């Protein structure tokens, strides 16, 4: 009964006119961003974070989440029509989706991607609604020791699943942890790493870090990509699938939904890993694996369902445990903190309208996306062909206005410019910045729980080995670090991130 009452509360919040408008804006912007190669949800959400300062918490989160799962829909459109993934999780969709388009079945490919994504998103949202309260109840049993161990495990997994070498991933996490310590000490109030600057006493502005590392860096690194692209334009009359195609897509969509729902829960997981895993499973199960890469429907349907399920179930650890599973979820936690909402299980108790309103909005947003994706194909085709030199000045102006509006001063813009230079160096040396953002968000929380645990034990580190949960999580983290040294695992990591070859050709 409480579950139904909570859902009712969520739909009451999500169906308000203001929240419906921002949900529509979120999924529309997300779709457009997914379609535009070189711009992703991480960079876009970083750009729009300042806007959430002026919105109600639930409204801001609804818009941001709509951008995230909307980008998964939009990325498939570019992959199918142009053979260029607008979003990293859509890389696999290029392999068979574009081949279907070349055979005259672009409309069917787009319909399969949209309907499979809708099914997966709907099921994943049901799982969030069903399992989040259970996981939150478990989280109430956690103390500072368990929370610290869980954050160590999460950062370790995120490092292993980051692009590039394991050493670079570790360096990114450690850099983020150090940056998160700038400012006042959580216990004594002593200023650390401020170098005598009053501007750093409150720490480094999160929005400036995110915008510099992702939004501005994406602009700088993609500014040269200004070519006109050849687009396969489907007829609106052909935006449907025949019976044979529907039967071939049905089971891959269900399997992809299951795979994405599980992998989305894992730290460092989400849409991209889910889509690659689904493609591998479908190819292994297929009676005709030689068709994959030449227009196999299962090779499109499974990964499209998986990336949307993975994108949405990644909200579960963020909402219930306060642990971001990827860079976008780290930005979501930043948005919560902007509104003085502590991420974790207490959100469900202290701000139920935020928690359940966000979940209800996902059903509404997925329905909006089906309507947006298929009828508006001609609009998306035109958007793909817009020159970047038109888009980027507009984006930069909006970003700078947003940064200035945070504190009504220029310092956040200077910070963002500095982190843009750092982000370009990371891009040059193929070091992914997302683990740095995770470390930056989790650093203060890890320190707080670590010091609380030591206060409880009078400084005895043995307390971390007295809790069975802590022992289990720290042991898993240690084993993961050892496994990555094995040659087979290292080869597997390189194979899992073959999309970098796509990125380099954008």
mmCIF file of C-alpha atoms in Angstrom, residues 29-227:
data_model
loop_
_atom_site.group_PDB
_atom_site.id
_atom_site.type_symbol
_atom_site.label_atom_id
_atom_site.label_comp_id
_atom_site.label_asym_id
_atom_site.label_seq_id
_atom_site.Cartn_x
_atom_site.Cartn_y
_atom_site.Cartn_z
ATOM 1 C CA UNK A 29 17.667 18.158 -25.753
ATOM 2 C CA UNK A 30 18.932 14.663 -24.937
ATOM 3 C CA UNK A 31 17.767 13.321 -28.289
ATOM 4 C CA UNK A 32 19.359 16.243 -30.128
ATOM 5 C CA UNK A 33 22.623 15.839 -28.213
ATOM 6 C CA UNK A 34 22.656 12.100 -28.865
ATOM 7 C CA UNK A 35 22.259 12.815 -32.573
ATOM 8 C CA UNK A 36 25.075 15.368 -32.765
ATOM 9 C CA UNK A 37 28.447 13.557 -32.897
ATOM 10 C CA UNK A 38 31.009 15.139 -30.592
ATOM 11 C CA UNK A 39 28.478 16.197 -27.959
ATOM 12 C CA UNK A 40 27.404 13.732 -25.283
ATOM 13 C CA UNK A 41 25.084 13.758 -22.273
ATOM 14 C CA UNK A 42 27.982 14.259 -19.862
ATOM 15 C CA UNK A 43 29.079 17.496 -21.534
ATOM 16 C CA UNK A 44 25.503 18.707 -21.992
ATOM 17 C CA UNK A 45 24.486 18.091 -18.393
ATOM 18 C CA UNK A 46 27.651 19.871 -17.272
ATOM 19 C CA UNK A 47 26.580 22.861 -19.401
ATOM 20 C CA UNK A 48 23.051 22.912 -17.985
ATOM 21 C CA UNK A 49 23.901 22.344 -14.320
ATOM 22 C CA UNK A 50 23.831 26.087 -13.523
ATOM 23 C CA UNK A 51 20.236 26.158 -14.756
ATOM 24 C CA UNK A 52 19.204 23.773 -11.978
ATOM 25 C CA UNK A 53 20.092 26.430 -9.398
ATOM 26 C CA UNK A 54 16.922 28.305 -10.365
ATOM 27 C CA UNK A 55 14.682 25.202 -10.483
ATOM 28 C CA UNK A 56 13.023 23.078 -7.861
ATOM 29 C CA UNK A 57 15.129 19.977 -7.030
ATOM 30 C CA UNK A 58 12.705 17.491 -8.603
ATOM 31 C CA UNK A 59 12.336 19.665 -11.724
ATOM 32 C CA UNK A 60 16.087 19.953 -12.240
ATOM 33 C CA UNK A 61 16.643 16.215 -11.772
ATOM 34 C CA UNK A 62 13.786 15.351 -14.145
ATOM 35 C CA UNK A 63 15.340 17.509 -16.849
ATOM 36 C CA UNK A 64 18.867 16.173 -16.329
ATOM 37 C CA UNK A 65 17.771 12.532 -16.282
ATOM 38 C CA UNK A 66 15.729 13.132 -19.453
ATOM 39 C CA UNK A 67 18.866 14.375 -21.186
ATOM 40 C CA UNK A 68 20.735 11.228 -20.152
ATOM 41 C CA UNK A 69 18.312 8.556 -21.295
ATOM 42 C CA UNK A 70 17.150 10.708 -24.223
ATOM 43 C CA UNK A 71 20.712 10.708 -25.563
ATOM 44 C CA UNK A 72 20.601 6.914 -25.780
ATOM 45 C CA UNK A 73 17.656 7.190 -28.182
ATOM 46 C CA UNK A 74 19.232 9.953 -30.261
ATOM 47 C CA UNK A 75 22.598 8.248 -30.558
ATOM 48 C CA UNK A 76 21.046 5.334 -32.444
ATOM 49 C CA UNK A 77 19.597 7.683 -35.088
ATOM 50 C CA UNK A 78 23.030 8.965 -36.086
ATOM 51 C CA UNK A 79 24.527 5.481 -35.937
ATOM 52 C CA UNK A 80 21.874 4.078 -38.285
ATOM 53 C CA UNK A 81 21.615 6.944 -40.768
ATOM 54 C CA UNK A 82 25.222 8.205 -40.862
ATOM 55 C CA UNK A 83 27.279 5.275 -39.509
ATOM 56 C CA UNK A 84 28.623 7.642 -36.853
ATOM 57 C CA UNK A 85 27.694 7.141 -33.191
ATOM 58 C CA UNK A 86 26.336 10.308 -31.631
ATOM 59 C CA UNK A 87 26.804 8.729 -28.194
ATOM 60 C CA UNK A 88 29.454 6.169 -27.160
ATOM 61 C CA UNK A 89 26.847 3.559 -26.198
ATOM 62 C CA UNK A 90 25.562 3.636 -29.814
ATOM 63 C CA UNK A 91 28.863 2.472 -31.310
ATOM 64 C CA UNK A 92 27.584 -1.096 -31.608
ATOM 65 C CA UNK A 93 24.452 0.103 -33.413
ATOM 66 C CA UNK A 94 26.645 1.255 -36.315
ATOM 67 C CA UNK A 95 27.681 -2.308 -37.080
ATOM 68 C CA UNK A 96 24.279 -3.648 -38.124
ATOM 69 C CA UNK A 97 21.965 -0.631 -37.988
ATOM 70 C CA UNK A 98 23.731 1.216 -40.798
ATOM 71 C CA UNK A 99 23.930 -1.955 -42.876
ATOM 72 C CA UNK A 100 20.143 -2.263 -42.571
ATOM 73 C CA UNK A 101 19.846 1.345 -43.772
ATOM 74 C CA UNK A 102 22.069 0.629 -46.778
ATOM 75 C CA UNK A 103 19.748 -2.260 -47.684
ATOM 76 C CA UNK A 104 16.758 0.078 -47.733
ATOM 77 C CA UNK A 105 15.503 -0.781 -44.221
ATOM 78 C CA UNK A 106 16.499 2.440 -42.439
ATOM 79 C CA UNK A 107 12.908 3.002 -41.300
ATOM 80 C CA UNK A 108 12.655 -0.492 -39.837
ATOM 81 C CA UNK A 109 16.025 -0.071 -38.089
ATOM 82 C CA UNK A 110 14.922 3.210 -36.509
ATOM 83 C CA UNK A 111 11.616 1.671 -35.413
ATOM 84 C CA UNK A 112 13.353 -1.349 -33.869
ATOM 85 C CA UNK A 113 15.773 0.931 -32.012
ATOM 86 C CA UNK A 114 13.009 3.224 -30.730
ATOM 87 C CA UNK A 115 10.549 0.517 -29.680
ATOM 88 C CA UNK A 116 13.256 -1.693 -28.170
ATOM 89 C CA UNK A 117 14.556 1.300 -26.225
ATOM 90 C CA UNK A 118 11.036 2.120 -25.021
ATOM 91 C CA UNK A 119 10.456 -1.444 -23.807
ATOM 92 C CA UNK A 120 13.819 -1.551 -22.029
ATOM 93 C CA UNK A 121 13.337 1.870 -20.463
ATOM 94 C CA UNK A 122 9.888 0.941 -19.193
ATOM 95 C CA UNK A 123 11.078 -2.318 -17.643
ATOM 96 C CA UNK A 124 14.162 -0.655 -16.109
ATOM 97 C CA UNK A 125 11.992 2.042 -14.539
ATOM 98 C CA UNK A 126 9.789 -0.669 -13.015
ATOM 99 C CA UNK A 127 12.908 -2.241 -11.529
ATOM 100 C CA UNK A 128 13.978 1.111 -10.068
ATOM 101 C CA UNK A 129 10.553 1.542 -8.472
ATOM 102 C CA UNK A 130 10.513 -2.030 -7.125
ATOM 103 C CA UNK A 131 14.063 -2.515 -5.873
ATOM 104 C CA UNK A 132 15.211 0.955 -4.818
ATOM 105 C CA UNK A 133 13.179 0.919 -1.563
ATOM 106 C CA UNK A 134 14.555 -2.535 -0.719
ATOM 107 C CA UNK A 135 18.140 -1.463 -1.375
ATOM 108 C CA UNK A 136 17.572 1.712 0.618
ATOM 109 C CA UNK A 137 16.418 -0.361 3.611
ATOM 110 C CA UNK A 138 19.645 -2.358 3.379
ATOM 111 C CA UNK A 139 21.638 0.882 3.144
ATOM 112 C CA UNK A 140 20.197 2.020 6.487
ATOM 113 C CA UNK A 141 22.182 -0.853 8.054
ATOM 114 C CA UNK A 142 25.447 0.579 6.728
ATOM 115 C CA UNK A 143 27.781 2.445 9.049
ATOM 116 C CA UNK A 144 30.809 4.583 8.183
ATOM 117 C CA UNK A 145 32.999 1.486 7.799
ATOM 118 C CA UNK A 146 30.688 -0.132 5.224
ATOM 119 C CA UNK A 147 30.171 3.127 3.337
ATOM 120 C CA UNK A 148 33.916 3.712 3.064
ATOM 121 C CA UNK A 149 34.505 0.156 1.817
ATOM 122 C CA UNK A 150 31.688 0.485 -0.705
ATOM 123 C CA UNK A 151 33.148 3.719 -2.078
ATOM 124 C CA UNK A 152 36.556 2.088 -2.415
ATOM 125 C CA UNK A 153 34.938 -0.760 -4.357
ATOM 126 C CA UNK A 154 32.998 1.663 -6.544
ATOM 127 C CA UNK A 155 36.044 3.730 -7.442
ATOM 128 C CA UNK A 156 38.069 0.590 -8.141
ATOM 129 C CA UNK A 157 35.434 -0.750 -10.522
ATOM 130 C CA UNK A 158 35.102 2.636 -12.226
ATOM 131 C CA UNK A 159 38.868 2.722 -12.715
ATOM 132 C CA UNK A 160 38.914 -0.744 -14.277
ATOM 133 C CA UNK A 161 36.153 0.202 -16.709
ATOM 134 C CA UNK A 162 37.695 3.532 -17.704
ATOM 135 C CA UNK A 163 39.212 4.000 -21.156
ATOM 136 C CA UNK A 164 42.963 3.732 -21.394
ATOM 137 C CA UNK A 165 45.382 1.996 -19.085
ATOM 138 C CA UNK A 166 44.624 0.998 -15.515
ATOM 139 C CA UNK A 167 47.448 3.225 -14.265
ATOM 140 C CA UNK A 168 45.885 6.254 -15.951
ATOM 141 C CA UNK A 169 42.549 5.405 -14.374
ATOM 142 C CA UNK A 170 44.126 5.228 -10.916
ATOM 143 C CA UNK A 171 45.873 8.555 -11.526
ATOM 144 C CA UNK A 172 42.556 10.156 -12.517
ATOM 145 C CA UNK A 173 40.803 8.895 -9.378
ATOM 146 C CA UNK A 174 43.623 10.065 -7.096
ATOM 147 C CA UNK A 175 43.659 13.480 -8.768
ATOM 148 C CA UNK A 176 39.909 13.771 -8.201
ATOM 149 C CA UNK A 177 40.282 12.767 -4.548
ATOM 150 C CA UNK A 178 42.946 15.433 -3.991
ATOM 151 C CA UNK A 179 40.876 18.134 -5.698
ATOM 152 C CA UNK A 180 37.917 17.178 -3.522
ATOM 153 C CA UNK A 181 39.978 17.899 -0.387
ATOM 154 C CA UNK A 182 40.564 21.557 -1.282
ATOM 155 C CA UNK A 183 38.865 23.869 1.219
ATOM 156 C CA UNK A 184 37.921 23.539 4.881
ATOM 157 C CA UNK A 185 38.607 20.345 6.828
ATOM 158 C CA UNK A 186 35.343 18.546 7.640
ATOM 159 C CA UNK A 187 36.208 18.229 11.365
ATOM 160 C CA UNK A 188 38.589 20.987 12.390
ATOM 161 C CA UNK A 189 37.664 23.642 9.826
ATOM 162 C CA UNK A 190 41.348 24.125 8.946
ATOM 163 C CA UNK A 191 41.911 25.289 5.366
ATOM 164 C CA UNK A 192 43.774 22.826 3.123
ATOM 165 C CA UNK A 193 45.401 23.274 -0.296
ATOM 166 C CA UNK A 194 44.120 26.850 -0.556
ATOM 167 C CA UNK A 195 47.619 28.380 -0.993
ATOM 168 C CA UNK A 196 46.452 31.396 0.976
ATOM 169 C CA UNK A 197 43.683 32.191 -1.508
ATOM 170 C CA UNK A 198 40.351 33.213 0.000
ATOM 171 C CA UNK A 199 38.617 32.080 -3.202
ATOM 172 C CA UNK A 200 39.495 28.432 -2.464
ATOM 173 C CA UNK A 201 38.282 28.353 1.137
ATOM 174 C CA UNK A 202 34.939 26.848 0.083
ATOM 175 C CA UNK A 203 36.569 24.372 -2.266
ATOM 176 C CA UNK A 204 36.613 24.159 -6.045
ATOM 177 C CA UNK A 205 33.251 24.770 -7.698
ATOM 178 C CA UNK A 206 31.884 21.426 -8.918
ATOM 179 C CA UNK A 207 30.087 22.903 -11.942
ATOM 180 C CA UNK A 208 33.297 24.606 -13.121
ATOM 181 C CA UNK A 209 35.194 21.308 -12.936
ATOM 182 C CA UNK A 210 32.493 19.400 -14.823
ATOM 183 C CA UNK A 211 32.019 22.069 -17.469
ATOM 184 C CA UNK A 212 35.743 22.520 -18.064
ATOM 185 C CA UNK A 213 36.613 18.826 -18.231
ATOM 186 C CA UNK A 214 33.675 17.820 -20.417
ATOM 187 C CA UNK A 215 31.710 20.629 -22.085
ATOM 188 C CA UNK A 216 34.570 22.972 -23.009
ATOM 189 C CA UNK A 217 37.008 20.138 -23.686
ATOM 190 C CA UNK A 218 34.516 18.484 -26.058
ATOM 191 C CA UNK A 219 34.179 21.749 -27.948
ATOM 192 C CA UNK A 220 37.936 22.235 -28.284
ATOM 193 C CA UNK A 221 38.648 18.657 -29.341
ATOM 194 C CA UNK A 222 35.800 18.480 -31.867
ATOM 195 C CA UNK A 223 35.998 21.990 -33.333
ATOM 196 C CA UNK A 224 37.857 20.705 -36.394
ATOM 197 C CA UNK A 225 35.095 18.226 -37.255
ATOM 198 C CA UNK A 226 33.002 20.430 -39.553
ATOM 199 C CA UNK A 227 32.395 18.294 -42.606
#
